Short mmCIF file of C-alpha atoms in Angstrom, two decimals:
data_model
loop_
_atom_site.label_atom_id
_atom_site.label_comp_id
_atom_site.label_asym_id
_atom_site.label_seq_id
_atom_site.Cartn_x
_atom_site.Cartn_y
_atom_site.Cartn_z
CA MET X 22 -33.57 34.98 -14.56
CA ALA X 23 -30.73 36.07 -16.73
CA LEU X 24 -28.77 34.92 -13.75
CA ILE X 25 -29.88 32.07 -13.40
CA ASN X 26 -29.82 31.24 -17.61
CA ARG X 27 -26.74 32.58 -17.26
CA ILE X 28 -25.97 29.49 -14.37
CA SER X 29 -27.68 26.90 -16.18
CA HIS X 30 -26.07 27.25 -19.24
CA PHE X 31 -22.43 27.68 -17.58
CA GLU X 32 -20.07 25.21 -19.38
CA PHE X 33 -16.33 24.54 -18.18
CA SER X 34 -13.78 24.90 -20.03
CA LYS X 35 -10.95 22.08 -19.96
CA LYS X 36 -8.48 24.33 -18.15
CA GLN X 37 -11.39 25.36 -15.46
CA ILE X 38 -11.81 21.55 -15.27
CA ASN X 39 -8.55 20.68 -14.83
CA VAL X 40 -7.75 23.36 -11.59
CA LEU X 41 -10.99 21.92 -10.38
CA GLU X 42 -9.43 18.39 -10.35
CA VAL X 43 -6.39 19.86 -8.77
CA LEU X 44 -7.98 21.11 -6.09
CA LEU X 45 -10.42 18.67 -5.58
CA ILE X 46 -7.30 15.89 -4.82
CA ILE X 47 -5.65 18.90 -2.62
CA ALA X 48 -8.58 19.43 -0.71
CA PHE X 49 -9.74 15.95 -0.21
CA ALA X 50 -6.14 14.66 0.79
CA VAL X 51 -5.15 17.21 3.07
CA ILE X 52 -8.55 16.96 5.43
CA PRO X 53 -6.74 14.13 7.69
CA LEU X 54 -4.44 16.95 8.44
CA PHE X 55 -7.03 19.04 9.99
CA SER X 56 -8.74 15.88 12.52
CA SER X 57 -7.85 13.73 14.78
CA PHE X 58 -8.17 10.31 15.10
CA PRO X 59 -8.59 7.24 17.29
CA TYR X 60 -5.33 5.10 17.58
CA ARG X 61 -6.27 2.37 14.53
CA VAL X 62 -5.97 -1.47 14.53
CA ASN X 63 -2.71 -2.34 12.86
CA ILE X 64 -0.95 0.87 12.52
CA PHE X 65 1.54 -0.21 14.66
CA LEU X 66 3.01 -2.00 11.95
CA SER X 67 3.41 0.82 9.31
CA TRP X 68 5.22 2.72 12.51
CA GLU X 69 7.79 0.31 12.94
CA GLY X 70 8.37 -0.97 9.78
CA ALA X 71 8.63 2.90 9.02
CA TYR X 72 10.81 3.38 11.76
CA ARG X 73 13.24 0.36 11.71
CA LEU X 74 14.03 2.12 7.87
CA TYR X 75 14.60 5.51 9.47
CA LEU X 76 17.16 3.99 11.79
CA GLY X 77 18.60 2.22 8.72
CA GLN X 78 18.16 -1.41 10.04
CA ILE X 79 17.79 -3.84 6.68
CA PRO X 80 14.94 -5.77 6.14
CA PHE X 81 16.04 -9.56 5.67
CA LYS X 82 19.41 -8.70 7.60
CA ASP X 83 17.83 -7.02 10.31
CA PHE X 84 14.43 -8.11 10.85
CA GLY X 85 12.24 -10.54 8.86
CA ILE X 86 9.18 -9.68 6.73
CA PRO X 87 6.69 -11.70 4.59
CA MET X 88 6.86 -8.98 1.83
CA GLY X 89 9.09 -7.00 0.43
CA PHE X 90 9.95 -3.13 1.99
CA GLY X 91 8.10 -1.00 -0.92
CA TYR X 92 5.25 -0.22 1.59
CA TRP X 93 7.68 1.69 4.23
CA LEU X 94 9.66 3.67 1.80
CA ILE X 95 7.56 6.94 1.82
CA PRO X 96 6.74 6.39 5.50
CA ALA X 97 9.86 6.11 6.41
CA LEU X 98 10.70 9.02 4.26
CA PHE X 99 8.47 11.18 5.95
CA PHE X 100 10.07 10.14 9.55
CA LYS X 101 12.97 11.50 7.95
CA LEU X 102 10.83 14.94 7.23
CA PHE X 103 9.17 15.32 10.16
CA GLY X 104 9.82 12.92 12.88
CA PRO X 105 9.17 9.41 14.14
CA TYR X 106 5.62 10.69 15.14
CA MET X 107 2.30 8.45 14.39
CA LEU X 108 1.38 12.63 12.62
CA SER X 109 3.89 11.87 10.30
CA LEU X 110 2.28 8.37 9.03
CA LEU X 111 -0.83 10.44 8.50
CA LYS X 112 1.40 13.27 6.54
CA ALA X 113 2.74 10.65 4.23
CA GLN X 114 -0.95 9.07 3.55
CA VAL X 115 -1.57 12.55 2.48
CA PHE X 116 1.31 12.22 -0.37
CA ILE X 117 0.45 8.89 -1.29
CA ASN X 118 -3.24 9.96 -1.12
CA ILE X 119 -2.08 12.64 -4.09
CA ILE X 120 -0.27 10.55 -6.19
CA SER X 121 -2.83 7.50 -6.36
CA ALA X 122 -5.81 10.48 -7.36
CA PHE X 123 -3.28 12.27 -10.02
CA SER X 124 -2.32 8.32 -11.41
CA PHE X 125 -5.93 7.53 -11.97
CA SER X 126 -6.83 11.30 -13.81
CA SER X 127 -3.46 10.01 -15.80
CA ILE X 128 -5.19 6.47 -17.01
CA LEU X 129 -8.51 8.41 -17.93
CA LYS X 130 -6.68 10.85 -19.43
CA SER X 131 -4.91 8.10 -21.71
CA PHE X 132 -8.29 7.14 -22.85
CA GLN X 133 -9.43 10.48 -23.45
CA ILE X 134 -11.91 10.53 -21.48
CA ASN X 135 -13.85 13.86 -21.90
CA SER X 136 -12.74 16.21 -18.58
CA GLY X 137 -15.98 16.40 -17.10
CA LEU X 138 -17.04 12.55 -16.58
CA ARG X 139 -13.17 12.51 -15.31
CA LEU X 140 -13.90 15.46 -12.81
CA THR X 141 -16.91 13.31 -11.26
CA SER X 142 -14.72 10.12 -11.74
CA ILE X 143 -12.28 11.44 -10.28
CA LEU X 144 -14.92 12.50 -6.95
CA LEU X 145 -15.63 9.23 -6.63
CA PHE X 146 -12.23 8.01 -6.78
CA LEU X 147 -11.57 10.36 -4.11
CA ILE X 148 -14.70 9.61 -1.75
CA SER X 149 -15.44 5.91 -2.52
CA TYR X 150 -11.50 5.00 -2.00
CA SER X 151 -8.92 7.96 -1.00
CA PHE X 152 -10.24 9.43 1.26
CA PHE X 153 -11.11 7.21 4.08
CA ASN X 154 -7.54 5.69 3.55
CA PHE X 155 -5.85 8.03 7.07
CA TRP X 156 -3.02 5.54 7.26
CA PRO X 157 -1.07 4.22 5.26
CA TRP X 158 -1.74 0.83 5.60
CA TYR X 159 -0.19 -2.17 2.71
CA ASN X 160 -3.40 -3.22 1.31
CA HIS X 161 -3.65 0.56 -0.04
CA SER X 162 -0.57 0.50 -1.25
CA VAL X 163 -0.18 -1.93 -3.52
CA ILE X 164 -3.04 -0.46 -5.68
CA VAL X 165 -1.25 3.26 -5.29
CA PHE X 166 1.72 1.79 -6.85
CA GLU X 167 -0.18 0.00 -9.31
CA LEU X 168 -2.25 3.29 -10.67
CA VAL X 169 1.05 4.96 -10.87
CA GLY X 170 2.63 1.89 -13.02
CA LEU X 171 -0.41 1.59 -15.05
CA ALA X 172 -0.79 5.35 -15.70
CA PHE X 173 3.05 4.96 -16.77
CA LEU X 174 2.12 2.01 -18.88
CA LEU X 175 -0.19 3.48 -20.78
CA LYS X 176 1.73 6.74 -21.95
CA PHE X 177 4.09 3.87 -23.33
CA ILE X 178 1.45 2.04 -24.78
CA PHE X 179 -0.29 5.17 -26.65
CA MET X 180 3.19 6.69 -27.81
CA GLU X 181 3.75 5.54 -31.26
CA LYS X 182 7.53 6.33 -31.55
CA ASN X 183 10.59 5.22 -29.95
CA SER X 184 12.41 7.75 -28.02
CA LEU X 185 13.84 8.13 -24.64
CA ASN X 186 10.48 9.84 -23.34
CA ARG X 187 8.66 6.26 -24.08
CA PHE X 188 11.23 4.46 -22.40
CA LEU X 189 11.15 6.41 -19.94
CA PHE X 190 7.08 5.68 -19.06
CA LEU X 191 8.52 2.25 -19.59
CA LEU X 192 10.68 2.54 -17.21
CA GLY X 193 8.38 4.09 -14.20
CA ALA X 194 6.12 1.49 -15.06
CA THR X 195 7.81 -1.21 -14.61
CA PHE X 196 9.62 0.31 -11.42
CA PHE X 197 5.80 0.96 -9.63
CA LEU X 198 4.28 -2.11 -10.56
CA PHE X 199 7.75 -4.09 -9.41
CA LEU X 200 7.31 -2.23 -6.04
CA SER X 201 3.51 -2.89 -5.93
CA PHE X 202 4.53 -6.32 -5.79
CA TYR X 203 7.52 -5.44 -3.28
CA THR X 204 4.67 -4.11 -0.97
CA LYS X 205 2.09 -7.20 -1.58
CA GLN X 206 2.83 -10.04 -3.56
CA ASP X 207 -1.07 -10.73 -4.15
CA GLY X 208 -1.74 -7.35 -5.44
CA GLY X 209 1.45 -7.15 -7.19
CA GLY X 210 0.82 -10.28 -9.16
CA LEU X 211 -2.22 -9.72 -10.21
CA ALA X 212 -1.25 -5.64 -11.41
CA PHE X 213 1.57 -7.02 -13.13
CA MET X 214 -0.89 -9.89 -15.08
CA LEU X 215 -2.67 -6.71 -15.82
CA ALA X 216 -0.37 -4.65 -17.10
CA PHE X 217 0.74 -7.71 -19.36
CA PHE X 218 -2.26 -8.70 -20.78
CA LEU X 219 -2.91 -5.04 -21.78
CA LEU X 220 0.78 -4.74 -23.09
CA LEU X 221 0.59 -7.59 -25.16
CA TYR X 222 -3.08 -6.86 -26.76
CA HIS X 223 -1.11 -3.72 -27.88
CA ALA X 224 1.77 -5.64 -29.43
CA ILE X 225 -0.32 -8.31 -31.16
CA ILE X 226 -2.77 -5.27 -32.51
CA ASP X 227 -0.24 -2.71 -33.80
CA ARG X 228 2.75 -5.63 -34.36
CA LYS X 229 5.41 -3.80 -31.63
CA TYR X 230 6.31 -7.42 -30.33
CA LEU X 231 9.57 -5.79 -29.03
CA ASP X 232 8.00 -3.89 -26.57
CA ILE X 233 7.11 -7.22 -24.67
CA LEU X 234 10.53 -7.88 -24.35
CA TYR X 235 11.73 -4.49 -23.38
CA PHE X 236 8.63 -4.59 -20.19
CA LEU X 237 9.71 -8.14 -19.37
CA GLY X 238 13.96 -6.37 -19.56
CA ALA X 239 12.71 -3.65 -17.15
CA TYR X 240 10.99 -5.14 -15.26
CA ALA X 241 13.99 -7.76 -14.45
CA ILE X 242 16.52 -4.79 -14.22
CA TRP X 243 14.02 -3.93 -10.68
CA VAL X 244 13.81 -7.64 -9.82
CA SER X 245 17.71 -7.83 -9.54
CA ILE X 246 18.13 -4.21 -7.81
CA PHE X 247 15.88 -5.33 -5.31
CA ILE X 248 16.18 -9.06 -4.54
CA LEU X 249 19.81 -10.01 -5.80
CA PRO X 250 21.47 -8.19 -2.97
CA PHE X 251 19.41 -9.48 -0.23
CA LEU X 252 19.31 -12.92 -1.62
CA SER X 253 22.68 -13.19 0.56
CA TYR X 254 20.80 -12.50 3.93
CA ASP X 255 17.73 -14.93 4.88
CA PHE X 256 15.37 -13.48 2.23
CA VAL X 257 14.20 -16.88 0.49
CA TYR X 258 13.03 -17.72 4.26
CA TRP X 259 10.99 -14.73 4.91
CA PHE X 260 9.59 -13.23 1.63
CA ASN X 261 6.38 -15.48 0.95
CA LEU X 262 6.02 -17.42 -1.93
CA GLY X 263 4.00 -19.87 -0.50
CA GLN X 264 6.76 -21.92 0.43
CA GLU X 265 7.62 -23.15 4.21
CA PRO X 266 6.85 -22.10 6.19
CA HIS X 267 4.67 -19.68 5.28
CA ASN X 268 1.15 -20.96 3.22
CA SER X 269 -0.13 -19.74 0.10
CA ARG X 270 -3.83 -18.79 1.32
CA ILE X 271 -5.02 -19.41 -1.82
CA HIS X 272 -7.97 -21.85 -1.26
CA LEU X 273 -10.54 -22.47 -4.16
CA LEU X 274 -13.10 -22.94 -1.41
CA ASP X 275 -12.54 -19.10 -0.43
CA PHE X 276 -12.76 -17.88 -4.07
CA ILE X 277 -15.85 -19.68 -4.65
CA LYS X 278 -17.51 -18.57 -1.75
CA THR X 279 -16.64 -15.00 -2.23
CA ALA X 280 -17.79 -14.53 -5.88
CA PHE X 281 -21.21 -16.53 -5.20
CA GLY X 282 -22.09 -15.35 -1.39
CA GLU X 283 -20.50 -11.41 -1.82
CA SER X 284 -19.30 -9.71 -4.16
CA LYS X 285 -22.90 -7.52 -5.33
CA TRP X 286 -21.28 -4.48 -7.02
CA GLU X 287 -18.00 -6.70 -8.85
CA LYS X 288 -20.77 -8.92 -9.85
CA PHE X 289 -22.94 -5.97 -11.61
CA TYR X 290 -20.12 -4.29 -13.31
CA LEU X 291 -19.04 -7.38 -14.34
CA SER X 292 -22.57 -8.21 -15.72
CA GLY X 293 -22.52 -4.48 -16.90
CA ILE X 294 -18.87 -5.82 -19.30
CA ILE X 295 -20.89 -8.78 -20.52
CA PHE X 296 -23.80 -6.51 -21.87
CA VAL X 297 -21.20 -4.33 -23.75
CA LEU X 298 -19.21 -7.49 -25.62
CA MET X 299 -23.34 -8.38 -26.47
CA MET X 300 -23.50 -5.03 -28.09
CA LYS X 301 -20.41 -4.92 -29.49
CA SER X 302 -20.40 -8.22 -30.57
CA SER X 303 -22.10 -8.17 -33.89
CA ASN X 304 -19.22 -5.55 -35.44
CA PHE X 305 -16.88 -6.79 -32.87
CA LYS X 306 -13.91 -6.89 -34.76
CA SER X 307 -13.87 -2.91 -35.17
CA PHE X 308 -14.13 -2.37 -31.17
CA LEU X 309 -11.30 -5.30 -31.39
CA PHE X 310 -9.33 -3.39 -33.27
CA ASN X 311 -10.36 -0.09 -32.44
CA LYS X 312 -7.21 0.23 -29.80
CA ARG X 313 -7.86 3.14 -27.19
CA ASP X 314 -11.94 1.49 -26.70
CA PHE X 315 -10.63 -2.18 -26.45
CA LEU X 316 -7.66 -1.20 -23.80
CA PHE X 317 -10.58 0.25 -21.86
CA PHE X 318 -12.14 -2.17 -21.87
CA LEU X 319 -9.86 -4.39 -21.09
CA LEU X 320 -8.40 -2.47 -18.10
CA THR X 321 -11.91 -2.21 -16.97
CA LEU X 322 -12.69 -6.36 -16.99
CA GLY X 323 -9.24 -6.81 -15.52
CA ILE X 324 -9.65 -4.39 -12.50
CA LEU X 325 -12.80 -6.26 -11.73
CA VAL X 326 -11.17 -9.45 -11.75
CA GLU X 327 -8.52 -7.91 -9.89
CA ALA X 328 -10.99 -6.47 -7.33
CA LEU X 329 -12.83 -10.31 -7.21
CA LEU X 330 -9.64 -11.96 -6.31
CA PHE X 331 -7.95 -9.10 -4.13
CA GLN X 332 -10.36 -9.25 -1.11
CA VAL X 333 -9.76 -13.09 -0.95
CA THR X 334 -6.38 -13.29 -0.44
CA SER X 335 -6.21 -9.73 1.25
CA TYR X 336 -8.78 -9.69 3.61
CA THR X 337 -8.16 -6.76 6.03
CA PRO X 338 -9.36 -4.33 6.02
CA PRO X 339 -12.89 -5.66 4.21
CA ASP X 340 -13.30 -2.71 1.87
CA ASN X 341 -9.13 -2.40 0.52
CA ASN X 342 -10.69 -4.22 -3.03
CA ILE X 343 -13.00 -0.97 -3.96
CA PHE X 344 -10.78 0.67 -6.00
CA PHE X 345 -12.67 -0.96 -9.36
CA HIS X 346 -15.75 1.90 -8.37
CA SER X 347 -14.51 4.94 -10.43
CA PHE X 348 -12.69 2.63 -12.85
CA ALA X 349 -16.04 0.81 -13.67
CA PHE X 350 -17.97 4.55 -13.14
CA ALA X 351 -15.82 6.05 -15.87
CA TYR X 352 -15.81 3.45 -18.27
CA PHE X 353 -19.68 2.75 -18.56
CA PHE X 354 -20.84 6.23 -18.93
CA SER X 355 -17.84 6.86 -21.19
CA LEU X 356 -20.12 5.12 -23.68
CA THR X 357 -23.07 7.44 -23.26
CA ASP X 358 -23.91 10.54 -24.44
CA ILE X 359 -24.31 11.86 -21.55
CA SER X 360 -21.03 12.43 -20.09
CA ALA X 361 -20.50 15.16 -22.20
CA LYS X 362 -22.84 17.27 -20.79
CA PHE X 363 -21.19 16.43 -17.26
CA LYS X 364 -19.13 19.85 -18.19
CA LYS X 365 -22.38 22.02 -17.76
CA LEU X 366 -22.30 23.21 -14.12
CA PRO X 367 -26.27 22.35 -12.98
CA LYS X 368 -25.63 18.49 -14.09
CA LEU X 369 -21.22 18.56 -12.83
CA VAL X 370 -23.45 20.24 -9.42
CA ILE X 371 -26.28 17.50 -9.43
CA VAL X 372 -24.33 14.77 -10.87
CA GLY X 373 -21.24 15.36 -7.76
CA LEU X 374 -23.93 15.64 -5.09
CA LEU X 375 -25.19 12.59 -6.34
CA ILE X 376 -22.43 10.37 -5.63
CA MET X 377 -21.27 12.65 -2.37
CA PHE X 378 -24.98 10.70 -1.23
CA TRP X 379 -24.46 7.35 -2.62
CA TRP X 380 -21.26 7.31 -1.11
CA SER X 381 -22.26 9.01 2.35
CA GLY X 382 -21.58 6.69 5.01
CA VAL X 383 -18.04 6.93 4.49
CA TYR X 384 -17.78 10.74 5.63
CA TRP X 385 -20.96 10.55 7.81
CA LYS X 386 -19.84 8.54 10.40
CA TYR X 387 -16.70 10.70 11.29
CA ILE X 388 -19.26 13.75 11.04
CA GLU X 389 -20.99 12.27 13.67
CA ARG X 390 -18.26 11.32 15.81
CA LYS X 391 -17.00 14.71 15.76
CA VAL X 392 -21.01 16.29 17.13
CA ILE X 393 -20.93 13.71 19.45
CA ARG X 394 -17.95 14.60 20.92
CA VAL X 395 -18.37 18.45 20.98
CA PHE X 396 -22.41 17.43 21.86
CA PRO X 397 -22.25 13.90 23.96
CA GLU X 398 -25.80 14.64 24.76
CA LEU X 399 -26.65 13.81 21.56
CA ALA X 400 -25.37 10.17 22.20
CA LYS X 401 -27.76 9.71 25.48
CA VAL X 402 -30.34 6.88 24.71
CA ASP X 403 -33.58 5.53 26.46
CA GLU X 404 -32.35 2.26 27.20
CA ASP X 405 -35.91 1.43 28.26
CA ALA X 406 -37.59 2.51 24.83
CA ILE X 407 -36.39 -0.57 22.31
CA SER X 408 -34.85 1.50 19.12
CA LYS X 409 -32.28 0.34 16.45
CA ASN X 410 -29.32 2.28 18.74
CA THR X 411 -31.05 0.22 22.08
CA TYR X 412 -31.89 -3.48 20.83
CA MET X 413 -28.82 -4.66 21.73
CA VAL X 414 -27.03 -5.10 25.14
CA SER X 415 -23.26 -5.31 23.71
CA ASP X 416 -23.96 -1.47 21.02
CA ARG X 417 -24.95 0.28 24.16
CA MET X 418 -21.81 -0.69 25.98
CA GLU X 419 -19.41 -0.23 23.06
CA ASN X 420 -20.85 3.05 22.40
CA ASN X 421 -20.28 4.48 26.16
CA ILE X 422 -16.79 2.36 26.44
CA GLY X 423 -15.85 3.43 22.91
CA MET X 424 -16.65 7.39 22.51
CA GLY X 425 -16.63 8.65 26.64
CA GLN X 426 -12.94 7.10 27.53
CA TRP X 427 -10.76 7.74 24.90
CA VAL X 428 -8.21 10.58 25.24
CA PHE X 429 -4.82 11.94 24.01
CA SER X 430 -1.72 10.79 25.36
CA ASP X 431 1.03 13.42 26.36
CA LEU X 432 3.53 11.29 24.19
CA ARG X 433 4.82 12.95 21.69
CA ALA X 434 5.06 9.91 19.42
CA PHE X 435 1.24 9.64 20.04
CA LYS X 436 0.44 13.26 19.89
CA GLY X 437 -3.28 13.83 18.47
CA ILE X 438 -4.49 10.55 18.86
CA TYR X 439 -6.84 9.35 21.21
CA MET X 440 -7.15 6.41 22.66
CA PRO X 441 -8.67 3.86 25.66
CA GLU X 442 -8.19 6.21 29.04
CA SER X 443 -7.38 2.93 31.01
CA THR X 444 -4.02 2.80 27.59
CA VAL X 445 -2.75 6.08 28.17
CA LYS X 446 -2.51 5.81 32.16
CA GLY X 447 -1.13 2.50 32.20
CA MET X 448 1.51 3.90 29.39
CA GLU X 449 2.10 7.13 31.44
CA ARG X 450 3.05 3.86 34.49
CA LEU X 451 5.10 2.51 32.52
CA MET X 452 7.03 4.87 31.72
CA GLN X 453 7.79 6.02 35.40
CA MET X 454 8.96 2.11 36.20
CA LYS X 455 12.70 2.12 37.29
CA GLU X 456 13.19 -1.02 34.56
CA VAL X 457 12.23 1.35 32.15
CA LYS X 458 14.21 4.24 33.31
CA LYS X 459 17.02 2.51 33.43
CA GLU X 460 20.21 2.96 31.15
CA ASN X 461 19.77 0.77 28.15
CA PRO X 462 16.88 -1.10 28.88
CA GLN X 463 15.75 -4.68 27.46
CA ILE X 464 12.53 -4.63 26.48
CA LEU X 465 10.31 -6.53 24.65
CA ASN X 466 7.28 -5.26 22.80
CA MET X 467 4.54 -7.46 21.87
CA THR X 468 2.13 -4.99 21.79
CA GLU X 469 0.83 -2.48 18.99
CA LEU X 470 2.12 0.62 20.64
CA THR X 471 5.25 0.26 19.50
CA PRO X 472 6.12 3.96 19.19
CA LEU X 473 7.08 3.85 22.98
CA ALA X 474 10.29 2.42 21.53
CA HIS X 475 11.12 5.68 20.52
CA GLU X 476 9.80 7.20 23.96
CA ILE X 477 11.63 5.06 25.54
CA GLY X 478 14.87 5.20 23.39
CA TYR X 479 14.95 1.11 23.91
CA GLU X 480 17.28 -0.39 21.16
CA LEU X 481 15.36 -2.50 18.62
CA LYS X 482 16.90 -5.75 18.48
CA LYS X 483 18.12 -7.15 15.05
CA ASN X 484 17.60 -10.66 14.13
CA LYS X 485 13.96 -9.98 14.85
CA PRO X 486 10.50 -10.28 12.62
CA LEU X 487 9.04 -7.12 11.96
CA TRP X 488 5.54 -8.28 13.65
CA TYR X 489 4.89 -11.60 15.67
CA HIS X 490 1.90 -12.48 13.71
CA LYS X 491 2.45 -16.29 13.90
CA GLY X 492 1.92 -18.32 10.49
CA VAL X 493 1.70 -14.58 8.88
CA GLY X 494 5.05 -12.77 10.56
CA MET X 495 7.07 -15.15 12.41
CA PHE X 496 7.00 -18.55 12.82
CA GLN X 497 7.86 -21.86 15.24
CA ARG X 498 11.64 -21.02 14.79
CA GLU X 499 11.05 -17.57 16.18
CA VAL X 500 8.87 -18.68 18.81
CA ASP X 501 11.19 -21.08 19.87
CA ILE X 502 13.53 -18.32 19.86
CA PHE X 503 11.35 -15.96 22.23
CA ILE X 504 10.71 -18.57 24.70
CA SER X 505 14.17 -19.61 25.71
CA GLU X 506 14.80 -15.46 25.54
CA ILE X 507 12.27 -15.68 28.28
CA GLU X 508 13.41 -19.01 30.16
CA ALA X 509 16.72 -17.31 30.33
CA GLU X 510 15.32 -13.47 31.37
CA LYS X 511 17.36 -11.70 28.62
CA TYR X 512 14.68 -8.82 29.14
CA ASP X 513 13.97 -6.52 31.74
CA VAL X 514 10.31 -5.59 30.53
CA VAL X 515 8.08 -7.23 28.37
CA LEU X 516 5.05 -6.26 26.91
CA PHE X 517 2.77 -9.18 25.93
CA GLU X 518 -0.78 -7.93 24.27
CA ILE X 519 -3.99 -10.80 24.98
CA ILE X 520 -6.45 -10.52 21.93
CA PRO X 521 -8.95 -13.17 22.40
CA TYR X 522 -10.80 -13.10 19.08
CA LEU X 523 -7.92 -13.12 16.87
CA ASN X 524 -5.99 -16.27 16.01
CA ASN X 525 -2.07 -15.69 17.44
CA PHE X 526 -1.90 -12.72 16.74
CA PHE X 527 0.87 -12.86 19.53
CA PRO X 528 1.67 -16.01 20.15
CA ASP X 529 -0.29 -17.93 22.80
CA GLU X 530 3.26 -19.94 23.67
CA VAL X 531 5.06 -16.59 24.42
CA HIS X 532 2.20 -15.75 26.60
CA SER X 533 2.65 -19.13 28.53
CA ALA X 534 6.49 -18.62 28.96
CA LEU X 535 5.94 -15.52 30.59
CA LYS X 536 3.48 -16.70 32.90
CA VAL X 537 6.11 -19.19 34.31
CA HIS X 538 8.91 -17.26 34.08
CA TYR X 539 7.98 -13.53 34.63
CA LYS X 540 6.08 -11.40 37.15
CA LEU X 541 2.97 -9.82 36.13
CA GLU X 542 3.38 -6.30 37.41
CA ASP X 543 0.62 -4.05 35.41
CA LYS X 544 -2.28 -4.44 33.14
CA PHE X 545 -4.72 -1.97 30.88
CA LEU X 546 -6.67 -1.53 28.39
CA ALA X 547 -5.02 -1.87 24.62
CA PRO X 548 -6.02 0.48 22.10
CA ARG X 549 -8.66 -1.32 20.00
CA ARG X 550 -12.46 -1.68 19.12
CA PRO X 551 -14.16 -3.49 20.64
CA THR X 552 -12.36 -2.80 24.25
CA ASP X 553 -11.56 -6.25 25.48
CA SER X 554 -8.05 -6.98 24.50
CA PHE X 555 -5.44 -5.80 27.31
CA ILE X 556 -1.74 -5.12 27.50
CA GLU X 557 0.19 -6.90 30.08
CA VAL X 558 3.59 -5.80 31.76
CA TYR X 559 5.87 -8.58 32.76
CA ILE X 560 8.98 -8.07 34.77
CA ARG X 561 11.54 -10.53 36.51
CA LYS X 562 10.81 -12.10 39.12
CA ASN X 563 13.99 -11.83 41.06
#
């Protein structure tokens, strides 16, 4: 009884909470290092951008991209450290996830959130947003850089007296906010607007109007450093600001449909924000001039609005905007008295378990996949017994194809990543082709198997787009160039991926030209689920 009584009354100190916080962040971040994963859709883009930087190629000069290159900086660094392999991307994302979690923690510390609530909010951040991001992806990195920038900005705002440290925080804030924009224009633009409004409120309340000029000036410095040197190249053509041949992806109807037809959690939390305003309305002036509380209110509101908009302009993957849950959780519980009790062991455990149960869908699918790989008989079903898992034929077929025929490749760049057996066998045949084994083979790779560049050792052509999605990563000008090169039989081998349900992900016109001027030598499955996409191997006819 004495032991139970001690446990029930045990309360963690701030120092102990800090230790638990670090352990929690590191533990969640490194879990992917001890796992194996299927080849992820779109991971080819992360690899090739990092690989080109690793080789010393210059963005907008040697290869075209419709955004900045901030997204590839960390993966390229990890290629330098560990080699240009898929697992190096996994390690890079471990680092990115650690940065994002500590940035979120720093933001909560700036608002003086009690340590128990901060720890549970970090747990929610990790399980709802960070944990399942195993691979670098620009729609995730853009938010991570934003969080780092906001963490530095809040340090700047809450530091009363001007000092060297205060302006270093400002430089850090503007650098990462610009890096967010230089990773993805939409998310980075929203990050800048949120930061500006937070700073504007601070400047008005504290009458520090020069801080706005300092902020804009520091941001302009980073713009000058990262954009001006590239204007002599094809930057104006490639960098998407909605000009031709790009499109802005901003369509009012899309925002309206998403706001009213989806976004249940965002609307739920926004309703809570309105209730908070209603409660504070009787003494609104006091609320307005409580700088720390009102800034937290503005930040939470801004994050929710950003999430609402971001899911429309950056729609892949569909859950890339759920960074808002942990902010809303921390804000609403900070308004209650119960959050002060989260430092007590029983309550901390209960809240932690409830959060894990709430988000169990995130990790359960990985546990299920591991169990089925070890005990495949568990996945067997009686096809004559209609149930949730058998009432659709396509589901049964996909389960059989997706789980039973995915294997590992012996190629170093693909180590630890499993793909359809057809893909692995197809790559093995490709590596043995005389056209590939010749000295300095001329290869055009319009597939998701971009690490083949390192395995084969062929030269990545310069003055080409980084990826081949027509209307996004390349345009009619580039399509015409590729067609003319195919007509002239410039390449020894052309790899082309056919994805029937995506619109010109690899240009149809190029595929049509290949069928006329080249010979189809081989065909195998692409590393995708569902497994209905194919990679074709073309060689010269003569």
